[in-house]
Short mmCIF file of C-alpha atoms in Angstrom, two decimals:
data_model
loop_
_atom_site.label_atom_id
_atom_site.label_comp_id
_atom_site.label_asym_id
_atom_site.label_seq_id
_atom_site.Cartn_x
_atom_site.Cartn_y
_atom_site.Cartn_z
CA UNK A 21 49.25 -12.23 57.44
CA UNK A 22 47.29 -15.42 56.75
CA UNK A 23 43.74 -13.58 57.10
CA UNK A 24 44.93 -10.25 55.75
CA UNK A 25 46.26 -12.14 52.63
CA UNK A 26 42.69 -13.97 52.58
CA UNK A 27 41.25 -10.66 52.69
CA UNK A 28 42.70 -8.72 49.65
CA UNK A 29 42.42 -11.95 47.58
CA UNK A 30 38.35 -11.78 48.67
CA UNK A 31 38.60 -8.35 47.62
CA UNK A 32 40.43 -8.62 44.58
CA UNK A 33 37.56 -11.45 43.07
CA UNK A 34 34.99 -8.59 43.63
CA UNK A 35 36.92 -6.29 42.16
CA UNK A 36 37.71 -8.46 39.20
CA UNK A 37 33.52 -9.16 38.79
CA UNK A 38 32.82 -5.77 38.91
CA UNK A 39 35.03 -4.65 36.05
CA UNK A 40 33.56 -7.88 34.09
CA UNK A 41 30.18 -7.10 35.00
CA UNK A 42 30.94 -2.66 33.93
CA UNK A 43 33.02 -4.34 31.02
CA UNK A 44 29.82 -5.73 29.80
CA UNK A 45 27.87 -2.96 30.26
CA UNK A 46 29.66 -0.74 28.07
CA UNK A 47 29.96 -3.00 25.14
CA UNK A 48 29.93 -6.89 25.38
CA UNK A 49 29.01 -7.30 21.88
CA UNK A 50 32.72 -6.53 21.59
CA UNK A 51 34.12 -9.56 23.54
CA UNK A 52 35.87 -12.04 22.10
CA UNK A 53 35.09 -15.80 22.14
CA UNK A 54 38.26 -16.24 24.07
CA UNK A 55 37.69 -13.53 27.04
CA UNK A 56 33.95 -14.76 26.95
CA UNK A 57 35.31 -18.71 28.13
CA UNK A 58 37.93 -16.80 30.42
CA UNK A 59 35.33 -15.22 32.18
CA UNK A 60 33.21 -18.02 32.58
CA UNK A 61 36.07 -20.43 33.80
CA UNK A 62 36.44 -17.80 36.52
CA UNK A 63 33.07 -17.73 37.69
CA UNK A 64 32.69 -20.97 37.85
CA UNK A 65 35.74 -21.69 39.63
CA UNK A 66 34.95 -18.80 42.33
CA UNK A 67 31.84 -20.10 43.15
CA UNK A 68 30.39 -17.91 46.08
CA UNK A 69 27.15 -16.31 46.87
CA UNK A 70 28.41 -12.47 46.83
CA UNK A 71 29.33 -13.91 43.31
CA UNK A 72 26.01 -14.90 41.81
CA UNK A 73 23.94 -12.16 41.28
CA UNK A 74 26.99 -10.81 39.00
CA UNK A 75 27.19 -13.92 37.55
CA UNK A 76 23.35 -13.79 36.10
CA UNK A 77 23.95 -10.60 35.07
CA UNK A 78 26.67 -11.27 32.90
CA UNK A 79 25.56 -14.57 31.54
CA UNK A 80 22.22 -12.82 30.62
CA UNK A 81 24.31 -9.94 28.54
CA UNK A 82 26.37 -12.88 27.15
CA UNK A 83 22.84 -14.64 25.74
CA UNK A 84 22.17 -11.40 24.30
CA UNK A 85 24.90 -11.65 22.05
CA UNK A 86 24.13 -11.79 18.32
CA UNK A 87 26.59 -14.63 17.45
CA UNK A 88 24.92 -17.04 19.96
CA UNK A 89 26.44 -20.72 18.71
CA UNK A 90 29.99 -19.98 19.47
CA UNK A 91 29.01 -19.04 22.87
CA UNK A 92 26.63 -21.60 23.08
CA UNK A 93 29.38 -23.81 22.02
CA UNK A 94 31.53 -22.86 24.93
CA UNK A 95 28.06 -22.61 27.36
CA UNK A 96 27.63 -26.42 26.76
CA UNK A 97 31.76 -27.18 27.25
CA UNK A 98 30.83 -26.39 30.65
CA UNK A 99 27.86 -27.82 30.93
CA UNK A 100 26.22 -24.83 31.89
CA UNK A 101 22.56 -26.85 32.29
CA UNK A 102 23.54 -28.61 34.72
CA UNK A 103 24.89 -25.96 36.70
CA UNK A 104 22.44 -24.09 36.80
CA UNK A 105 19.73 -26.61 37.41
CA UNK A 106 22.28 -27.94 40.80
CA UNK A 107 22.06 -23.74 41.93
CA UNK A 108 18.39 -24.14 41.48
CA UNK A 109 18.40 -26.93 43.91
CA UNK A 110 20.94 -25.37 46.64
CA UNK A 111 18.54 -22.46 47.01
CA UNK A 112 15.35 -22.16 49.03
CA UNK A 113 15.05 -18.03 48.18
CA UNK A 114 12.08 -18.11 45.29
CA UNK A 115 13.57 -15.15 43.88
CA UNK A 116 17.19 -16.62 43.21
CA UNK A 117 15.12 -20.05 42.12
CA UNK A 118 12.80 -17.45 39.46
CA UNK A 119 16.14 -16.19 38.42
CA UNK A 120 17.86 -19.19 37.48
CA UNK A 121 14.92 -20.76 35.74
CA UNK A 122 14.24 -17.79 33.47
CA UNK A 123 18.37 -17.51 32.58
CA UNK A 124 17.49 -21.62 31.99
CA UNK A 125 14.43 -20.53 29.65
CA UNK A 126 16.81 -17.85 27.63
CA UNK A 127 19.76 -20.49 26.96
CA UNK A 128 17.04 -23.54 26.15
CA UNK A 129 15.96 -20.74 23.97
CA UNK A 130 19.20 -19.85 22.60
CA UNK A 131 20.41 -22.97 21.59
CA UNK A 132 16.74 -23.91 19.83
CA UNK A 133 18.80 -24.37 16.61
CA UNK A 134 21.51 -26.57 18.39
CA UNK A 135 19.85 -28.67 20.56
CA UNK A 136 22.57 -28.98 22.84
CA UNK A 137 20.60 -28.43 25.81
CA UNK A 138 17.35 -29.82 25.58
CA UNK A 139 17.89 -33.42 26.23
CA UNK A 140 15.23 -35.43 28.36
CA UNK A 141 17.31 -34.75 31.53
CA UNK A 142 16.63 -31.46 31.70
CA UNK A 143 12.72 -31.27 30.69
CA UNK A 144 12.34 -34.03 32.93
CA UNK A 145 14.02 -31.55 36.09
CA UNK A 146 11.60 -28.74 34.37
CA UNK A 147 8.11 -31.19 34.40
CA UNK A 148 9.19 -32.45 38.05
CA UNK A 149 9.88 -28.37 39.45
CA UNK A 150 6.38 -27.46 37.61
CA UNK A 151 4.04 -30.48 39.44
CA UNK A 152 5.61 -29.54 42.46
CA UNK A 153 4.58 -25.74 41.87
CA UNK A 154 1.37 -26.79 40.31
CA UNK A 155 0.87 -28.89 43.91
CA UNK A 156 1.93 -26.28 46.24
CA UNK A 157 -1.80 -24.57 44.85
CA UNK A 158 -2.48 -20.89 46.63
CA UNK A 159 1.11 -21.17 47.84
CA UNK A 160 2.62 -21.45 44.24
CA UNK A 161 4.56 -18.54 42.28
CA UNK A 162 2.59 -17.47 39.23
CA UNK A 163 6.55 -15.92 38.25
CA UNK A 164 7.99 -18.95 38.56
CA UNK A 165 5.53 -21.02 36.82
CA UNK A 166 5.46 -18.65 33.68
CA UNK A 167 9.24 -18.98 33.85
CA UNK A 168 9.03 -22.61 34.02
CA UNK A 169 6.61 -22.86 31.12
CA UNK A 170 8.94 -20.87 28.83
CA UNK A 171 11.44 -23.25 29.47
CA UNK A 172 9.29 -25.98 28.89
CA UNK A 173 8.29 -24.77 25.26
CA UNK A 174 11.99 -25.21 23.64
CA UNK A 175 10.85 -29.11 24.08
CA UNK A 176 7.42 -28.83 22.23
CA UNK A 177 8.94 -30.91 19.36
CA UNK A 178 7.67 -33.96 18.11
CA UNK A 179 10.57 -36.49 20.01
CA UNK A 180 9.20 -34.88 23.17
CA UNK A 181 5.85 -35.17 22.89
CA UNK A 182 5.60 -38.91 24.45
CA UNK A 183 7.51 -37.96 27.61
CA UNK A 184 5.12 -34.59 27.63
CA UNK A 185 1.92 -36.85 27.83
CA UNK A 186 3.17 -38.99 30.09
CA UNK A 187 3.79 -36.40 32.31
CA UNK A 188 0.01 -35.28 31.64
CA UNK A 189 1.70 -31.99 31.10
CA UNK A 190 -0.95 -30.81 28.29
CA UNK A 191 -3.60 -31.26 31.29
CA UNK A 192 -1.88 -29.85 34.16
CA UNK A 193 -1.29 -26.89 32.23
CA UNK A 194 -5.15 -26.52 31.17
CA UNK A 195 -5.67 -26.55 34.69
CA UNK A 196 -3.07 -23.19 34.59
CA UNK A 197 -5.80 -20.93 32.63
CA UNK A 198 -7.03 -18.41 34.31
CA UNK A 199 -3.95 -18.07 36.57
CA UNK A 200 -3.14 -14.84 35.35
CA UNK A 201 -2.62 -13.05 31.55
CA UNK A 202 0.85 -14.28 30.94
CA UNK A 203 0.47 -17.91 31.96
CA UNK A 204 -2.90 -17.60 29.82
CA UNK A 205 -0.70 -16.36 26.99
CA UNK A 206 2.01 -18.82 27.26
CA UNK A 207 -0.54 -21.62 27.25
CA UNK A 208 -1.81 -20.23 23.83
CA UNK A 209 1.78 -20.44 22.54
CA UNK A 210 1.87 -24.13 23.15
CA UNK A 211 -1.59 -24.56 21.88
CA UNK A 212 -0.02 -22.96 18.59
CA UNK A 213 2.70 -24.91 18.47
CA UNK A 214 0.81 -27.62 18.78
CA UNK A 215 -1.47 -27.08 16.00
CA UNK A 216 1.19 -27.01 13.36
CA UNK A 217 2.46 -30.61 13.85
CA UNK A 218 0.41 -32.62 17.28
CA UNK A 219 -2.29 -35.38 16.21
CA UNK A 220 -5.56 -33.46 15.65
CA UNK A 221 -7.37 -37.13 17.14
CA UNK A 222 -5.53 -37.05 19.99
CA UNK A 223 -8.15 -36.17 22.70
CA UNK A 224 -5.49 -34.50 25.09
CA UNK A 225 -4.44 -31.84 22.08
CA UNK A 226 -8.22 -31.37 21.29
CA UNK A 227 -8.40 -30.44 25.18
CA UNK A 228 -5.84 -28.54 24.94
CA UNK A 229 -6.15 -26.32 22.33
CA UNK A 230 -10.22 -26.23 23.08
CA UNK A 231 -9.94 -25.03 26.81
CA UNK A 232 -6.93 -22.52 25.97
CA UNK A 233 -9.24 -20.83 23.41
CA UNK A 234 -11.54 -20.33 25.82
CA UNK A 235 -9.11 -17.75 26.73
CA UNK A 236 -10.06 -15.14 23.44
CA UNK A 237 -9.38 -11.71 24.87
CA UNK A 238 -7.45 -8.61 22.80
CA UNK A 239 -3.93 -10.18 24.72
CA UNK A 240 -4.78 -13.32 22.63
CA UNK A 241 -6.86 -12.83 19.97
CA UNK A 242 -3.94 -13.14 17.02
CA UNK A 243 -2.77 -16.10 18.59
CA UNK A 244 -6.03 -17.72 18.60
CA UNK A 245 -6.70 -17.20 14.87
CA UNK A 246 -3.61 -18.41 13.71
CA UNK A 247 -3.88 -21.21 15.79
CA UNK A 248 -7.58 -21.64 14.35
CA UNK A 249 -6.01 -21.08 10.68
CA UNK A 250 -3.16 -23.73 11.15
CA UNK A 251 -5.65 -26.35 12.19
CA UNK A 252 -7.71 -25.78 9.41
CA UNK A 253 -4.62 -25.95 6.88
CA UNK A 254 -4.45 -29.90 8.51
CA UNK A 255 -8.41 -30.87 8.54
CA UNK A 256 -10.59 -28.78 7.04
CA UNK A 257 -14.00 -30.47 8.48
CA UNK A 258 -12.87 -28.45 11.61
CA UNK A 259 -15.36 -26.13 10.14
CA UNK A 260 -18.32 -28.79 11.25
CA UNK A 261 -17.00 -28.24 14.97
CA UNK A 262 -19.51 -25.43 15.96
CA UNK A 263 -17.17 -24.59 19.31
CA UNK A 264 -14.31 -24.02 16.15
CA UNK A 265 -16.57 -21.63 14.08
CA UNK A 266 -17.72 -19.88 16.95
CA UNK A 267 -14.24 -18.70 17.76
CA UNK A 268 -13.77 -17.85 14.21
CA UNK A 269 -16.52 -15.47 14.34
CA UNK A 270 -15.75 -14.07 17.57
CA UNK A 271 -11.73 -12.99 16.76
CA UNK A 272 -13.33 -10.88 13.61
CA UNK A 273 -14.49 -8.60 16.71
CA UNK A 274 -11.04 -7.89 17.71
CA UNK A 275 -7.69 -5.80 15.80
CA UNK A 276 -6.41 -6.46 12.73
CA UNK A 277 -3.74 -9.08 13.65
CA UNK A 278 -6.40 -11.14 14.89
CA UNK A 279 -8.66 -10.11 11.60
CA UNK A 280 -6.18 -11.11 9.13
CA UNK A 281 -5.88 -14.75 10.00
CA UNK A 282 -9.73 -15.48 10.02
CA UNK A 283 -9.69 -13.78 6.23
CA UNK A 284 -7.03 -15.21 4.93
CA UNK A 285 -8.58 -19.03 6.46
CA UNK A 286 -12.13 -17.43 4.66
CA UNK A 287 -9.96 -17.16 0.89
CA UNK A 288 -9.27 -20.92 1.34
CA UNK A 289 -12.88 -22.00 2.05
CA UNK A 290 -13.63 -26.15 0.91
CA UNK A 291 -16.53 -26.72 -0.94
CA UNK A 292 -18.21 -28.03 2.09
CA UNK A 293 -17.91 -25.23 4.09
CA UNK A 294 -18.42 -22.37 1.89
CA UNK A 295 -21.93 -21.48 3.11
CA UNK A 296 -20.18 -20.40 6.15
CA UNK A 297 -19.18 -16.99 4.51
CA UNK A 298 -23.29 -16.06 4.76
CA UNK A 299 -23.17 -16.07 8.42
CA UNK A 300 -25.19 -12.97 9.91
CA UNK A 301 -21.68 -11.47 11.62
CA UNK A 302 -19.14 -12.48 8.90
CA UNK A 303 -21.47 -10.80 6.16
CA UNK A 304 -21.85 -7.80 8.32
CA UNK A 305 -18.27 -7.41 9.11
CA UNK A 306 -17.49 -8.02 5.28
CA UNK A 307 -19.93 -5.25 4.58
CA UNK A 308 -18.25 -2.54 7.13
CA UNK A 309 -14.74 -3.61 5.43
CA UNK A 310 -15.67 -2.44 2.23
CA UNK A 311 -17.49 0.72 3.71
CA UNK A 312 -14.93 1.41 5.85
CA UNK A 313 -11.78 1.53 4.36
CA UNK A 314 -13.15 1.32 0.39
CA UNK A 315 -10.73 4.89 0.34
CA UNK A 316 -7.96 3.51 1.95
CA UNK A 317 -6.98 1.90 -1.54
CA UNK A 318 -3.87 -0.09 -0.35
CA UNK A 319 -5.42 -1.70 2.71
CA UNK A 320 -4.45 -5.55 3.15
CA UNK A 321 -7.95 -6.82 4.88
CA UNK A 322 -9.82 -5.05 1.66
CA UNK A 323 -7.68 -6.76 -0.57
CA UNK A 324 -7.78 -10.35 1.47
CA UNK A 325 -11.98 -9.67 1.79
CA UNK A 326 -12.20 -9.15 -2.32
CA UNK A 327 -10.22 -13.04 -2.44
CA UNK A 328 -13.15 -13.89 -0.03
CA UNK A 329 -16.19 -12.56 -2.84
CA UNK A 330 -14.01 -14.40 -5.26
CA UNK A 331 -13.98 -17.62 -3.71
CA UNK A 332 -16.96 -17.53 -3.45
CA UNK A 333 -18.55 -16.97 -6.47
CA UNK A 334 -15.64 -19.47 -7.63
CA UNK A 335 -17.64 -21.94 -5.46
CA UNK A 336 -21.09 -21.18 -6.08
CA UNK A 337 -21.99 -17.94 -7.84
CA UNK A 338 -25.67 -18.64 -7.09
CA UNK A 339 -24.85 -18.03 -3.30
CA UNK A 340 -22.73 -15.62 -3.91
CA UNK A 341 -25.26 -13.85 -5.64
CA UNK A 342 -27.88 -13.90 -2.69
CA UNK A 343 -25.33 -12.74 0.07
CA UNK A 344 -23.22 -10.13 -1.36
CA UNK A 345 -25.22 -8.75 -4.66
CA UNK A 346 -29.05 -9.10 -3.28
CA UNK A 347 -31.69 -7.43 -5.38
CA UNK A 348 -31.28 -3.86 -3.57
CA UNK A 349 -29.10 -1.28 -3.35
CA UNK A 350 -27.29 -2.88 -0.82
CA UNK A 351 -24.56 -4.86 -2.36
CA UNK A 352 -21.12 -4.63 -2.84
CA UNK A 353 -20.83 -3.85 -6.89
CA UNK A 354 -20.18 -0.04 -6.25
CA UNK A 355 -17.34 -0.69 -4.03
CA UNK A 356 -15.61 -3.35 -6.73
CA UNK A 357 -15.88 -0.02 -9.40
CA UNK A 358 -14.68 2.01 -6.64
CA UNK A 359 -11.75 0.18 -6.14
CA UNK A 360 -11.20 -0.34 -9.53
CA UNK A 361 -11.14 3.31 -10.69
CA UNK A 362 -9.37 4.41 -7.28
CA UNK A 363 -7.27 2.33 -5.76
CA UNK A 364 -3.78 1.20 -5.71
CA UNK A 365 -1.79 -2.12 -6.75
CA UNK A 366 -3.22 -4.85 -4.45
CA UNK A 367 -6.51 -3.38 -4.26
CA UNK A 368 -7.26 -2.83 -7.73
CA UNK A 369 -5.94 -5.64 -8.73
CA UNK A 370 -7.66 -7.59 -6.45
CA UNK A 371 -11.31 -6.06 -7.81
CA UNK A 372 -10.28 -6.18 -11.41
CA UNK A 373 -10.08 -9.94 -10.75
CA UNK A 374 -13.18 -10.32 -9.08
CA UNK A 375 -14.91 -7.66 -11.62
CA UNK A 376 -13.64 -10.18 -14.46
CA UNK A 377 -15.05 -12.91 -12.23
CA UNK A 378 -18.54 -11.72 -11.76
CA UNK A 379 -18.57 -11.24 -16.11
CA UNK A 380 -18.07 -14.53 -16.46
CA UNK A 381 -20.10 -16.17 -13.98
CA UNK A 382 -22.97 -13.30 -13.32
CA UNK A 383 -23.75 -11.74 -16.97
CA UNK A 384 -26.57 -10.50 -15.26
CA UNK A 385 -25.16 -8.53 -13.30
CA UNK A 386 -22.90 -6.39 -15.59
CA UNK A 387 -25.89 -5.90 -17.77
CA UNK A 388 -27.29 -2.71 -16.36
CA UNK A 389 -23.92 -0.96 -17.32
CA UNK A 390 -25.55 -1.59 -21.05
CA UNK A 391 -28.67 -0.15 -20.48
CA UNK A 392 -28.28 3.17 -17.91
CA UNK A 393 -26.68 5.66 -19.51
CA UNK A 394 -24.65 7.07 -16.37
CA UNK A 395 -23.23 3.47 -15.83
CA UNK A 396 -22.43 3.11 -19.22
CA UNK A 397 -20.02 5.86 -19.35
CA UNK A 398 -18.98 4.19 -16.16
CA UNK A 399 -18.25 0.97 -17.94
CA UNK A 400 -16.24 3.21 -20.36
CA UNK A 401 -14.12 3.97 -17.61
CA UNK A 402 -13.10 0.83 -16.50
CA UNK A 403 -12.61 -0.72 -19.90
CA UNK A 404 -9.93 2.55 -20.22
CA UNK A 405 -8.39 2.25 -16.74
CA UNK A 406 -8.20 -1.84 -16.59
CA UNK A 407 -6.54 -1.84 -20.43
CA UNK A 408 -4.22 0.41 -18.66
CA UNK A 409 -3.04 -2.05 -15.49
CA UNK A 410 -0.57 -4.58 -17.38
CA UNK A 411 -0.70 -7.48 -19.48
CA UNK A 412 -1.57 -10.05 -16.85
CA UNK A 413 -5.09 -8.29 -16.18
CA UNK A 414 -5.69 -6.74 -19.42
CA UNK A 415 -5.81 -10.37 -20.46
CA UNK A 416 -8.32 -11.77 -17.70
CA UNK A 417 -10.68 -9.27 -18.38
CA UNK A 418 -10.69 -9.09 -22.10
CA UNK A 419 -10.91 -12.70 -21.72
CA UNK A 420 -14.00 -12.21 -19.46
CA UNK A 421 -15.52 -10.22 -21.77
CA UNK A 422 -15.05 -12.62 -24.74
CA UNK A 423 -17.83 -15.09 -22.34
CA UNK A 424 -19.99 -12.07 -22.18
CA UNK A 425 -20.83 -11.21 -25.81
CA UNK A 426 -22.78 -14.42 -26.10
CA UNK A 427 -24.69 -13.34 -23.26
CA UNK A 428 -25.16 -9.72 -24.58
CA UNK A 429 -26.45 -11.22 -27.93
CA UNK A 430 -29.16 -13.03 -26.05
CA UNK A 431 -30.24 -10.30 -24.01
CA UNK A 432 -30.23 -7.89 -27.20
CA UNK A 433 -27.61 -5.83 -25.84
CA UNK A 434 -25.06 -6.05 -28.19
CA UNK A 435 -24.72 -3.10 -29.62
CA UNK A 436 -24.12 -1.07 -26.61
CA UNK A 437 -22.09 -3.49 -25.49
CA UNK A 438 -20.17 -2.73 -28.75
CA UNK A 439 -20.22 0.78 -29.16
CA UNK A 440 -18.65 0.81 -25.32
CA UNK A 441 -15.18 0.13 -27.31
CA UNK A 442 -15.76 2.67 -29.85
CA UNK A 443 -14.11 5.77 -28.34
CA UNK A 444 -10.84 7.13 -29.89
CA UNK A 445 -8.87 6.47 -26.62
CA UNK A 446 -9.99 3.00 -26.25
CA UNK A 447 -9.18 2.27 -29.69
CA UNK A 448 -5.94 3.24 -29.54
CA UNK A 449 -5.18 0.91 -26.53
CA UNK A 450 -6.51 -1.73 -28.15
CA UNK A 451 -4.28 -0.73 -31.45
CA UNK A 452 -1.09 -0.52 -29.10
CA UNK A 453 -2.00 -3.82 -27.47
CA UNK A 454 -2.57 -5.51 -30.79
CA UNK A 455 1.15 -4.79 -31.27
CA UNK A 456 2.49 -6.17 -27.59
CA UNK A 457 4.93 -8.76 -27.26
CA UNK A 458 2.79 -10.43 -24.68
CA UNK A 459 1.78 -13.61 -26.05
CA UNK A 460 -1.35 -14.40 -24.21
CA UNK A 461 -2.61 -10.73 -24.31
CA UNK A 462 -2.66 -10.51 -27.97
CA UNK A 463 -4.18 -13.92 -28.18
CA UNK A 464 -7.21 -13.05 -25.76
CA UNK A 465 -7.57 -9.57 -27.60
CA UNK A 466 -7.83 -11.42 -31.25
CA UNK A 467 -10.12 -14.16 -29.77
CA UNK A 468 -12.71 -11.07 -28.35
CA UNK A 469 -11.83 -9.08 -31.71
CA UNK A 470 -13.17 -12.16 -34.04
CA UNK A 471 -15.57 -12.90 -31.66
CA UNK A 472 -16.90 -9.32 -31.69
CA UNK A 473 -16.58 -8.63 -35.17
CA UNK A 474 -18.24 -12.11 -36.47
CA UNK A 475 -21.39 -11.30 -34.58
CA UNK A 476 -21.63 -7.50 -35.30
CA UNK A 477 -21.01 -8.64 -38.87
CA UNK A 478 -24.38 -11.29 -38.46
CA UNK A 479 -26.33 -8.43 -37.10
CA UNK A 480 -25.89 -6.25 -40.84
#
């Protein structure tokens, strides 16, 4: 009776996991808080091997769950770290030891906001399980080390950063590249992490983040050039580091997502640095944005490339001048019309800006429009379709404009540059304007109308 009694009980634990382990399947997200901790008591208190491969199961499903605090709440009651790091310890399968680490990764992970697990006891167990992998050489598990390095991340935080060093962990894992495309790509998360907050004069980080950039493929391109615009953010004489600019030129070569970070690092160029811009490759790739997707009028690395121009004529509009608007016909002053009379909100804007810009601080420029009769009627037609935008850039350019009549005087262009507002249409935007409720707009428009009118007047 004894073993027949110890039977059915056996039988009715498995039978009891399964319907927990189906329950889940069906719809866990159900579950209360209450049956959740039920469960779990029950696992844990009918430990057995039959028992664990359920038991991962479910407590993977349970991580899942969108209200993760309360059951990380009850997770740490039962100090679920530790138990899982003693299973990892009673077994000598690699797969069950893979297993456990990666459900250790997902609740480290989890309970990021929390903190309730990562406490030095347990990166300390990670760091020591990693050398021992790292030692092991041809014999060690490329799964389990990925595994291990997930974990590992939830501790890149400054209060672990000591304990990290003294483990040499930023060196071991430099000695990881190469291992295979998701350790690579793991070891360029840390290097990201790290350039938000680590010491950039700390010669282990420099390593670091140096050697895992050596990594630049298409499965880590993005990650690189954030990584590469973060640093900058911190210490912008980065840019005299050629290895650094290099890189930067290199992840223009791959998709957008990696293309997007190098720009937007380009609109923020220092004064130091700005000659940088007139590099052979980042001129030519410039070029084939503006060629290339000049009719797709809402695209973002257009838009982010026109903030590049502008910075730079912002910085020096002599330079500027040489790289993008050369003395031939290969410049980029029909795409900024183009986009002006074509394009959508963040385009156009964009080029009404710059346009505005280059009136200001290259005159020259904008004087052919004044003395070709095709690109005068041109000029026509961005005076009507700016004046059209809203307040905010009908302003900046009329503004702009207001610099240029002292420059049209000089050159004797002033009465074409005068009779360019005399069309009935015009006129009657600048009548309606006259009349706005925008402040600054009818201030810039009366400045440019005295202006205007007080030198036409000289001229009778």
């Amino acid at each position: 009776m004894t073993l027949d009694y110890k039977t059915q009980h056996y039988q009715h634990n498995q039978d009891r996991l399964q319907i927990l382990i189906n329950g889940t399947n069906v719809d866990i997200t159900s579950a209360s808080i209450g049956s959740i901790e039920s469960s779990l008591q029950y696992f844990l208190q009918t430990q057995n091997h039959d028992h664990k491969s359920y038991f991962i199961k479910w407590l993977k499903q349970v991580l899942e769950i969108d209200n993760s605090d309360e059951i990380i709440e009850i997770l740490s009651k039962y100090q679920l770290d530790n138990f899982l790091i003693t299973q990892f310890q009673d077994k000598t399968e690699i797969n069950d030891q893979i297993q456990i680490i990666e459900l250790l990764g997902i609740l480290l992970e989890k309970s990021n906001r929390t903190k309730v697990f990562t406490t030095c006891e347990t990166l300390s167990f990670l760091l020591s399980t990693l050398n021992e992998c790292i030692s092991a050489s041809v014999y060690m598990n490329i799964n389990l080390i990925f595994h291990l390095l997930y974990a590992i991340f939830s501790f890149l935080k400054p209060q672990f950063l000591e304990i990290l060093l003294l483990n040499d962990f930023f060196d071991k894992i430099c000695s990881l590249l190469g291992t295979s495309a998701e350790i690579d790509t793991m070891i360029m998360q840390f290097s990201l992490k790290l350039a938000e907050y680590a010491p950039l004069n700390n010669e282990t980080f420099v390593n670091l983040l140096c050697r895992s950039m050596s990594t630049l493929n298409e499965y880590t391109a993005d990650m690189i050039s954030l990584t590469l615009y973060l640093i900058y953010k911190r210490d912008q004489n980065i840019l005299d580091n050629d290895l650094f600019v290099d890189l930067l030129v290199k992840c223009l070569s791959f998709d957008e997502e990696a293309q997007k970070f190098i720009l937007k690092l380009l609109t923020r160029i220092d004064p130091q640095h700005f000659k940088i811009v007139g590099r052979a490759e980042i001129l030519s790739y410039l070029y084939n944005i503006f060629q290339n997707y000049h009719e797709n009028s809402n695209n973002k690395l257009l838009a982010t490339s026109l903030r590049i121009v502008y910075r730079i004529v912002q910085l020096s509009s002599s330079y500027a001048e040489a790289i993008f608007f050369p003395n031939n016909d290969e410049n980029i002053m029909n795409f900024i019309i183009q986009l002006i009379l074509n394009s959508q909100y963040l385009v156009r804007n964009e080029a009404i800006k710059l346009f505005s810009l280059l009136i200001h601080f290259l005159p020259h420029l904008i004087k052919p429009f004044f003395i070709n009769a095709d690109l005068f009627n041109v000029f026509r037609e961005l005076i009507h379709t700016i004046l059209d935008v809203n307040n905010y850039f009908s302003s900046l350019f009329i503004t702009s404009l207001d610099s240029f009549i002292h420059y049209a005087e000089a050159n004797e262009i002033i009465l074409e540059f005068s009779r360019a507002f005399q069309s009935p249409d015009i006129l009657e935007k600048i009548r309606n304007m006259s009349e706005s409720e925008n402040e600054d707009l009818k201030e810039s428009l009366e400045i440019f109308s005295e202006t205007l009118t007080d030198l036409l007047d000289r001229l009778e």
